[in-house]
mmCIF file of C-alpha atoms and ligand atoms in Angstrom:
data_model
loop_
_atom_site.group_PDB
_atom_site.id
_atom_site.type_symbol
_atom_site.label_atom_id
_atom_site.label_comp_id
_atom_site.label_asym_id
_atom_site.label_seq_id
_atom_site.Cartn_x
_atom_site.Cartn_y
_atom_site.Cartn_z
ATOM 1 C CA MET A 1 28.056 10.450 5.190
ATOM 2 C CA ALA A 2 28.379 9.851 1.479
ATOM 3 C CA LYS A 3 29.629 12.799 -0.825
ATOM 4 C CA PHE A 4 27.159 13.180 -3.450
ATOM 5 C CA PRO A 5 27.715 15.528 -6.513
ATOM 6 C CA VAL A 6 24.176 17.174 -5.551
ATOM 7 C CA PRO A 7 23.031 17.484 -1.842
ATOM 8 C CA VAL A 8 20.628 15.025 -1.125
ATOM 9 C CA SER A 9 17.780 15.484 1.810
ATOM 10 C CA ASN A 10 16.154 12.492 2.969
ATOM 11 C CA THR A 11 13.864 13.884 5.594
ATOM 12 C CA VAL A 12 11.051 16.320 5.516
ATOM 13 C CA LYS A 13 12.636 18.412 8.614
ATOM 14 C CA ASP A 14 15.848 18.921 6.541
ATOM 15 C CA LEU A 15 14.199 19.636 3.281
ATOM 16 C CA ARG A 16 12.170 22.254 4.942
ATOM 17 C CA ALA A 17 14.852 23.705 6.551
ATOM 18 C CA ARG A 18 16.686 24.267 3.286
ATOM 19 C CA VAL A 19 13.759 25.521 1.438
ATOM 20 C CA LEU A 20 13.073 28.169 4.430
ATOM 21 C CA GLN A 21 16.618 29.669 4.018
ATOM 22 C CA TRP A 22 15.989 29.822 0.307
ATOM 23 C CA ARG A 23 12.574 31.664 0.919
ATOM 24 C CA LYS A 24 14.069 33.934 3.318
ATOM 25 C CA ALA A 25 16.771 35.158 0.461
ATOM 26 C CA GLY A 26 13.821 35.661 -1.918
ATOM 27 C CA GLU A 27 14.484 32.978 -4.270
ATOM 28 C CA ARG A 28 12.119 30.937 -6.010
ATOM 29 C CA VAL A 29 11.775 27.222 -5.889
ATOM 30 C CA ALA A 30 10.685 24.505 -8.528
ATOM 31 C CA LEU A 31 10.081 20.854 -7.835
ATOM 32 C CA ILE A 32 10.478 18.100 -10.353
ATOM 33 C CA PRO A 33 8.542 15.136 -9.268
ATOM 34 C CA THR A 34 10.229 11.996 -10.402
ATOM 35 C CA MET A 35 10.609 8.050 -9.504
ATOM 36 C CA GLY A 36 14.435 8.584 -10.748
ATOM 37 C CA ALA A 37 16.240 6.351 -13.931
ATOM 38 C CA LEU A 38 16.294 9.797 -15.292
ATOM 39 C CA HIS A 39 16.927 10.384 -19.199
ATOM 40 C CA ASP A 40 16.900 13.442 -20.846
ATOM 41 C CA GLY A 41 13.414 14.313 -20.705
ATOM 42 C CA HIS A 42 13.634 14.882 -16.924
ATOM 43 C CA LEU A 43 17.025 16.759 -17.132
ATOM 44 C CA GLU A 44 14.645 19.067 -19.748
ATOM 45 C CA LEU A 45 12.201 19.733 -17.063
ATOM 46 C CA VAL A 46 15.081 20.950 -14.702
ATOM 47 C CA ARG A 47 16.258 23.075 -17.534
ATOM 48 C CA ILE A 48 12.934 24.597 -18.042
ATOM 49 C CA ALA A 49 12.445 25.177 -13.896
ATOM 50 C CA LYS A 50 15.674 26.767 -14.038
ATOM 51 C CA ARG A 51 14.317 29.528 -16.343
ATOM 52 C CA SER A 52 11.865 31.110 -13.416
ATOM 53 C CA CYS A 53 13.249 29.672 -10.134
ATOM 54 C CA GLU A 54 16.514 30.156 -8.638
ATOM 55 C CA ARG A 55 16.322 26.701 -6.919
ATOM 56 C CA VAL A 56 15.407 23.282 -8.393
ATOM 57 C CA ILE A 57 14.391 20.025 -6.183
ATOM 58 C CA THR A 58 14.282 16.949 -7.909
ATOM 59 C CA SER A 59 12.364 14.390 -6.002
ATOM 60 C CA ILE A 60 13.540 10.712 -6.396
ATOM 61 C CA PHE A 61 10.704 8.276 -4.933
ATOM 62 C CA VAL A 62 9.678 5.098 -6.186
ATOM 63 C CA ASN A 63 6.096 5.370 -5.043
ATOM 64 C CA PRO A 64 4.722 1.850 -4.071
ATOM 65 C CA ALA A 65 1.026 3.525 -3.985
ATOM 66 C CA GLN A 66 0.991 3.721 -7.729
ATOM 67 C CA PHE A 67 1.876 0.281 -8.673
ATOM 68 C CA ALA A 68 -0.501 -2.756 -8.401
ATOM 69 C CA PRO A 69 0.542 -5.830 -6.854
ATOM 70 C CA THR A 70 1.250 -7.353 -10.335
ATOM 71 C CA GLU A 71 3.059 -4.597 -11.881
ATOM 72 C CA ASP A 72 6.648 -3.705 -11.997
ATOM 73 C CA PHE A 73 7.536 -2.000 -8.882
ATOM 74 C CA ASP A 74 10.384 -4.269 -7.836
ATOM 75 C CA LYS A 75 12.018 -4.378 -11.077
ATOM 76 C CA TYR A 76 11.254 -0.298 -11.773
ATOM 77 C CA PRO A 77 15.036 0.669 -12.793
ATOM 78 C CA ARG A 78 16.764 2.505 -9.561
ATOM 79 C CA THR A 79 19.897 4.222 -10.869
ATOM 80 C CA PHE A 80 20.377 6.702 -7.875
ATOM 81 C CA GLU A 81 24.023 7.477 -8.231
ATOM 82 C CA ASP A 82 23.831 7.990 -12.080
ATOM 83 C CA ASP A 83 20.687 10.061 -11.332
ATOM 84 C CA LEU A 84 22.790 12.096 -9.142
ATOM 85 C CA ALA A 85 25.621 12.622 -11.839
ATOM 86 C CA LYS A 86 22.874 13.429 -14.430
ATOM 87 C CA LEU A 87 21.326 16.338 -12.014
ATOM 88 C CA ALA A 88 24.728 17.581 -11.389
ATOM 89 C CA SER A 89 25.330 18.196 -14.796
ATOM 90 C CA VAL A 90 22.423 20.436 -15.369
ATOM 91 C CA GLY A 91 22.880 22.465 -12.126
ATOM 92 C CA GLY A 92 19.997 20.903 -10.181
ATOM 93 C CA GLU A 93 20.361 22.231 -6.568
ATOM 94 C CA LEU A 94 18.417 19.362 -4.594
ATOM 95 C CA VAL A 95 17.561 15.818 -4.653
ATOM 96 C CA TRP A 96 14.599 15.136 -2.363
ATOM 97 C CA ALA A 97 14.984 11.189 -1.591
ATOM 98 C CA PRO A 98 12.857 10.151 1.124
ATOM 99 C CA ASP A 99 12.748 6.259 2.196
ATOM 100 C CA LYS A 100 9.201 4.754 2.231
ATOM 101 C CA GLY A 101 9.260 5.055 6.307
ATOM 102 C CA GLU A 102 9.553 8.787 5.628
ATOM 103 C CA MET A 103 6.828 9.002 2.684
ATOM 104 C CA TYR A 104 4.399 6.723 4.163
ATOM 105 C CA PRO A 105 5.372 6.592 8.289
ATOM 106 C CA VAL A 106 3.214 3.780 10.285
ATOM 107 C CA GLY A 107 -0.146 4.549 10.607
ATOM 108 C CA PHE A 108 -0.310 6.514 7.378
ATOM 109 C CA ALA A 109 -4.159 6.454 6.231
ATOM 110 C CA THR A 110 -4.874 9.248 4.084
ATOM 111 C CA LYS A 111 -5.571 9.442 0.331
ATOM 112 C CA VAL A 112 -6.198 11.870 -2.578
ATOM 113 C CA ILE A 113 -8.828 10.119 -4.943
ATOM 114 C CA PRO A 114 -8.793 12.173 -7.798
ATOM 115 C CA ALA A 115 -11.976 12.119 -10.361
ATOM 116 C CA GLY A 116 -12.719 14.330 -13.627
ATOM 117 C CA THR A 117 -9.649 13.959 -15.750
ATOM 118 C CA ALA A 118 -8.834 10.943 -13.849
ATOM 119 C CA GLU A 119 -11.724 8.916 -15.297
ATOM 120 C CA GLY A 120 -11.079 6.543 -18.135
ATOM 121 C CA LEU A 121 -7.861 5.962 -20.112
ATOM 122 C CA GLU A 122 -5.251 4.845 -18.062
ATOM 123 C CA THR A 123 -7.923 4.528 -15.035
ATOM 124 C CA ASP A 124 -9.646 1.741 -17.285
ATOM 125 C CA PHE A 125 -6.424 -0.466 -17.004
ATOM 126 C CA ARG A 126 -4.837 0.800 -14.000
ATOM 127 C CA PRO A 127 -7.538 1.505 -11.430
ATOM 128 C CA HIS A 128 -5.156 1.965 -8.705
ATOM 129 C CA PHE A 129 -2.695 4.363 -10.449
ATOM 130 C CA PHE A 130 -3.908 8.071 -10.169
ATOM 131 C CA GLY A 131 -4.786 7.603 -6.579
ATOM 132 C CA GLY A 132 -1.534 6.716 -5.996
ATOM 133 C CA VAL A 133 0.066 9.672 -7.996
ATOM 134 C CA ALA A 134 -2.079 12.204 -6.626
ATOM 135 C CA THR A 135 -1.479 11.258 -2.841
ATOM 136 C CA VAL A 136 2.212 11.327 -3.665
ATOM 137 C CA CYS A 137 2.035 14.468 -5.481
ATOM 138 C CA CYS A 138 0.085 16.321 -2.700
ATOM 139 C CA LYS A 139 2.521 15.209 -0.207
ATOM 140 C CA LEU A 140 5.618 16.320 -2.354
ATOM 141 C CA PHE A 141 3.751 19.826 -2.696
ATOM 142 C CA LEU A 142 3.559 19.961 0.909
ATOM 143 C CA GLN A 143 6.662 18.704 1.807
ATOM 144 C CA ALA A 144 8.646 20.592 -0.618
ATOM 145 C CA LEU A 145 6.324 24.034 -0.813
ATOM 146 C CA PRO A 146 7.792 25.044 -4.257
ATOM 147 C CA ASP A 147 6.293 28.112 -6.552
ATOM 148 C CA ILE A 148 5.839 25.707 -9.272
ATOM 149 C CA ALA A 149 6.240 22.093 -10.368
ATOM 150 C CA VAL A 150 7.154 20.892 -13.636
ATOM 151 C CA PHE A 151 5.713 17.561 -15.157
ATOM 152 C CA GLY A 152 6.380 16.183 -18.807
ATOM 153 C CA GLU A 153 3.562 16.125 -21.215
ATOM 154 C CA LYS A 154 4.440 12.542 -21.821
ATOM 155 C CA ASP A 155 2.232 11.141 -19.094
ATOM 156 C CA TYR A 156 -0.707 13.493 -20.491
ATOM 157 C CA GLN A 157 -3.420 12.242 -18.259
ATOM 158 C CA GLN A 158 -1.132 12.703 -15.131
ATOM 159 C CA LEU A 159 -0.575 16.064 -16.176
ATOM 160 C CA CYS A 160 -4.276 17.036 -16.235
ATOM 161 C CA VAL A 161 -5.008 15.010 -12.963
ATOM 162 C CA ILE A 162 -2.188 16.851 -11.215
ATOM 163 C CA ARG A 163 -3.577 20.354 -12.466
ATOM 164 C CA GLN A 164 -7.054 19.433 -11.691
ATOM 165 C CA MET A 165 -5.872 18.572 -8.115
ATOM 166 C CA VAL A 166 -4.117 21.935 -7.666
ATOM 167 C CA ARG A 167 -7.034 23.598 -9.058
ATOM 168 C CA ASP A 168 -9.639 21.855 -7.221
ATOM 169 C CA LEU A 169 -7.814 22.050 -3.543
ATOM 170 C CA ASN A 170 -6.548 25.420 -4.140
ATOM 171 C CA MET A 171 -2.832 24.301 -3.594
ATOM 172 C CA PRO A 172 -0.671 27.433 -3.848
ATOM 173 C CA LEU A 173 1.773 26.432 -6.689
ATOM 174 C CA GLU A 174 1.774 26.755 -10.397
ATOM 175 C CA ILE A 175 2.053 23.377 -12.744
ATOM 176 C CA VAL A 176 3.928 23.964 -15.707
ATOM 177 C CA GLY A 177 3.684 21.395 -18.525
ATOM 178 C CA ALA A 178 6.725 20.561 -20.595
ATOM 179 C CA GLU A 179 6.611 19.156 -24.001
ATOM 180 C CA THR A 180 7.700 15.276 -24.522
ATOM 181 C CA VAL A 181 11.529 14.572 -25.203
ATOM 182 C CA ARG A 182 12.045 11.940 -28.050
ATOM 183 C CA GLU A 183 14.768 10.102 -29.150
ATOM 184 C CA ALA A 184 15.835 10.742 -32.797
ATOM 185 C CA ASP A 185 13.011 8.526 -34.268
ATOM 186 C CA GLY A 186 10.355 9.936 -32.656
ATOM 187 C CA LEU A 187 9.582 7.611 -29.550
ATOM 188 C CA ALA A 188 8.998 9.373 -26.499
ATOM 189 C CA MET A 189 11.579 9.198 -23.794
ATOM 190 C CA SER A 190 10.572 6.770 -20.871
ATOM 191 C CA SER A 191 12.371 5.311 -17.976
ATOM 192 C CA ARG A 192 10.522 1.942 -18.967
ATOM 193 C CA ASN A 193 12.103 1.979 -22.390
ATOM 194 C CA ARG A 194 15.335 0.383 -21.028
ATOM 195 C CA TYR A 195 12.934 -2.839 -20.662
ATOM 196 C CA LEU A 196 12.560 -3.110 -24.708
ATOM 197 C CA THR A 197 14.796 -5.645 -26.417
ATOM 198 C CA ALA A 198 16.841 -4.206 -29.288
ATOM 199 C CA ASP A 199 13.939 -5.764 -31.874
ATOM 200 C CA GLU A 200 11.093 -4.138 -29.418
ATOM 201 C CA ARG A 201 13.164 -0.855 -29.656
ATOM 202 C CA ALA A 202 12.872 -0.886 -33.462
ATOM 203 C CA LYS A 203 9.409 -1.464 -33.462
ATOM 204 C CA ALA A 204 8.256 0.835 -30.631
ATOM 205 C CA VAL A 205 8.021 4.042 -32.698
ATOM 206 C CA LYS A 206 5.070 2.712 -34.555
ATOM 207 C CA ILE A 207 3.049 4.126 -31.476
ATOM 208 C CA HIS A 208 4.355 7.552 -32.407
ATOM 209 C CA HIS A 209 3.600 7.237 -36.308
ATOM 210 C CA VAL A 210 0.157 6.075 -35.408
ATOM 211 C CA VAL A 211 -0.825 9.023 -32.801
ATOM 212 C CA ASN A 212 0.505 11.558 -35.693
ATOM 213 C CA GLY A 213 -1.587 9.801 -38.276
ATOM 214 C CA VAL A 214 -4.693 9.951 -35.952
ATOM 215 C CA ALA A 215 -3.988 13.587 -34.952
ATOM 216 C CA ALA A 216 -3.595 14.769 -38.777
ATOM 217 C CA ALA A 217 -7.128 13.102 -39.560
ATOM 218 C CA ALA A 218 -8.474 14.874 -36.646
ATOM 219 C CA ALA A 219 -7.198 17.927 -37.506
ATOM 220 C CA ARG A 220 -8.461 17.719 -41.114
ATOM 221 C CA GLY A 221 -11.708 16.654 -39.817
ATOM 222 C CA ALA A 222 -12.010 13.805 -42.259
ATOM 223 C CA GLY A 223 -11.546 10.066 -41.897
ATOM 224 C CA LEU A 224 -10.970 10.066 -38.325
ATOM 225 C CA GLU A 225 -12.861 6.751 -37.530
ATOM 226 C CA ASN A 226 -10.965 5.126 -40.394
ATOM 227 C CA ALA A 227 -7.975 6.705 -38.955
ATOM 228 C CA LEU A 228 -8.492 5.193 -35.518
ATOM 229 C CA VAL A 229 -9.185 1.676 -36.880
ATOM 230 C CA GLU A 230 -6.233 1.822 -39.057
ATOM 231 C CA GLY A 231 -3.687 3.036 -36.342
ATOM 232 C CA ARG A 232 -4.730 0.015 -34.307
ATOM 233 C CA ARG A 233 -4.168 -2.238 -37.340
ATOM 234 C CA ALA A 234 -1.125 -0.695 -37.718
ATOM 235 C CA LEU A 235 0.358 -1.343 -34.473
ATOM 236 C CA THR A 236 -1.090 -5.060 -34.280
ATOM 237 C CA TYR A 237 1.021 -5.194 -37.738
ATOM 238 C CA ALA A 238 4.120 -4.028 -36.302
ATOM 239 C CA GLY A 239 4.075 -6.610 -33.272
ATOM 240 C CA PHE A 240 2.167 -4.751 -30.451
ATOM 241 C CA GLY A 241 -0.047 -7.111 -28.476
ATOM 242 C CA THR A 242 -2.965 -5.646 -26.331
ATOM 243 C CA ILE A 243 -3.879 -2.242 -27.465
ATOM 244 C CA ASP A 244 -5.100 -0.441 -24.289
ATOM 245 C CA TYR A 245 -6.509 2.745 -26.214
ATOM 246 C CA VAL A 246 -6.245 4.625 -29.155
ATOM 247 C CA THR A 247 -8.357 7.727 -28.993
ATOM 248 C CA VAL A 248 -8.841 11.502 -29.051
ATOM 249 C CA ARG A 249 -10.119 13.489 -26.279
ATOM 250 C CA ASP A 250 -10.547 17.250 -25.314
ATOM 251 C CA ALA A 251 -7.285 18.383 -24.368
ATOM 252 C CA GLU A 252 -8.430 19.970 -21.261
ATOM 253 C CA THR A 253 -11.058 17.734 -19.681
ATOM 254 C CA LEU A 254 -10.112 14.500 -21.523
ATOM 255 C CA LYS A 255 -13.948 14.224 -22.547
ATOM 256 C CA ASP A 256 -14.838 13.083 -25.749
ATOM 257 C CA TRP A 257 -13.644 15.392 -28.631
ATOM 258 C CA THR A 258 -15.032 16.336 -32.277
ATOM 259 C CA HIS A 259 -13.786 18.319 -34.701
ATOM 260 C CA GLY A 260 -15.277 22.020 -35.122
ATOM 261 C CA THR A 261 -16.000 22.610 -31.402
ATOM 262 C CA GLY A 262 -13.514 25.070 -31.431
ATOM 263 C CA ARG A 263 -11.548 23.107 -28.792
ATOM 264 C CA PRO A 264 -8.120 21.603 -28.838
ATOM 265 C CA GLY A 265 -7.708 17.750 -28.719
ATOM 266 C CA ARG A 266 -5.223 15.306 -27.813
ATOM 267 C CA VAL A 267 -4.536 11.943 -29.346
ATOM 268 C CA LEU A 268 -3.560 9.448 -26.772
ATOM 269 C CA ALA A 269 -2.384 5.775 -27.059
ATOM 270 C CA ALA A 270 -1.252 3.046 -24.911
ATOM 271 C CA ALA A 271 -0.322 -0.545 -26.150
ATOM 272 C CA TRP A 272 1.752 -3.271 -25.095
ATOM 273 C CA LEU A 273 5.005 -4.310 -26.773
ATOM 274 C CA GLY A 274 6.202 -7.700 -25.258
ATOM 275 C CA LYS A 275 6.128 -7.245 -21.734
ATOM 276 C CA THR A 276 6.534 -3.196 -21.763
ATOM 277 C CA ARG A 277 3.479 -1.047 -22.045
ATOM 278 C CA LEU A 278 4.018 2.218 -24.054
ATOM 279 C CA ILE A 279 2.222 5.474 -23.922
ATOM 280 C CA ASP A 280 2.533 8.317 -26.497
ATOM 281 C CA ASN A 281 0.217 11.564 -27.198
ATOM 282 C CA VAL A 282 0.252 14.524 -29.463
ATOM 283 C CA ALA A 283 -1.829 17.733 -29.568
ATOM 284 C CA VAL A 284 -4.846 18.227 -32.192
ATOM 285 C CA PRO A 285 -4.883 22.249 -32.950
ATOM 286 C CA ALA A 286 -8.773 23.745 -32.199
ATOM 287 C CA ALA A 287 -10.833 23.636 -35.141
ATOM 288 C CA ALA A 288 -13.621 26.355 -36.012
HETATM 289 O O1 PAF B 301 5.808 10.580 -13.526
HETATM 290 C C1 PAF B 301 6.210 9.994 -12.667
HETATM 291 O O2 PAF B 301 7.358 9.696 -12.640
HETATM 292 C C2 PAF B 301 5.359 9.553 -11.198
HETATM 293 O O3 PAF B 301 4.159 9.247 -11.737
HETATM 294 C C3 PAF B 301 5.285 10.930 -10.312
HETATM 295 C C4 PAF B 301 4.645 12.104 -10.646
HETATM 296 C C5 PAF B 301 6.743 11.148 -9.920
HETATM 297 C C6 PAF B 301 4.686 10.345 -8.803
HETATM 298 O O4 PAF B 301 5.132 9.283 -8.272
#
């Protein structure tokens, strides 16, 4: 058996046995769901989990159910050894790395179909996505039985969908949202950033400037429509191709947001730069 810098579990049976031992010792367990290709944003999730849990499990599973046939499942970066070394450096206790047959055995047929916060935004462009995410996260939660699971705000709609699923289905765990970790210039860290060419990487940060600009107008309560139009124009000017959306939504329900409702908003954007789809989002504080 290969010697890894962090213990790796490949079967639900083995995972459950380890978690049971921790529970018997009265230890709290956290789960960090990932698809690998780990970067500092993921490691920050582990650090956050360690503040309230003695044991942190990081799952690494590139989930075929959340990719459309036209998407990048085959070329999604797989960097398992490197991921393990990174997790060892932040003290991750266990990696849960099932193969496809363990996650979706022959005959697997049950799906979680999220609604509410899953409607619109990403779903308008990736209709298969949240069904795949909700189903695999439901399975991961039941496999690992964690006290908490930590998700990055970078995938903001995903975080809202998972919170809603856990609430709606009375799943006995807490979902913790973690602030987006950014590169020095402000670009949100993402496993897919490695697809960018050097030229695209230099342009990519524009999406962050645009969501910040829209958030400033939304917070002022003036010039929002103009900021949205200008934001799209700025992305095109910077070299972005298709702009899927730039919008402001209610931070919890993801329904339409207007200034002065007393509710926090969230600016969300998704746009293509070459062959890479980038997303970003920032908060808009509630205004009375
Ligand atoms: O955010 C991701 O990496 C994935 O969508 C997740 C939550 C691990 C489910 O496969």
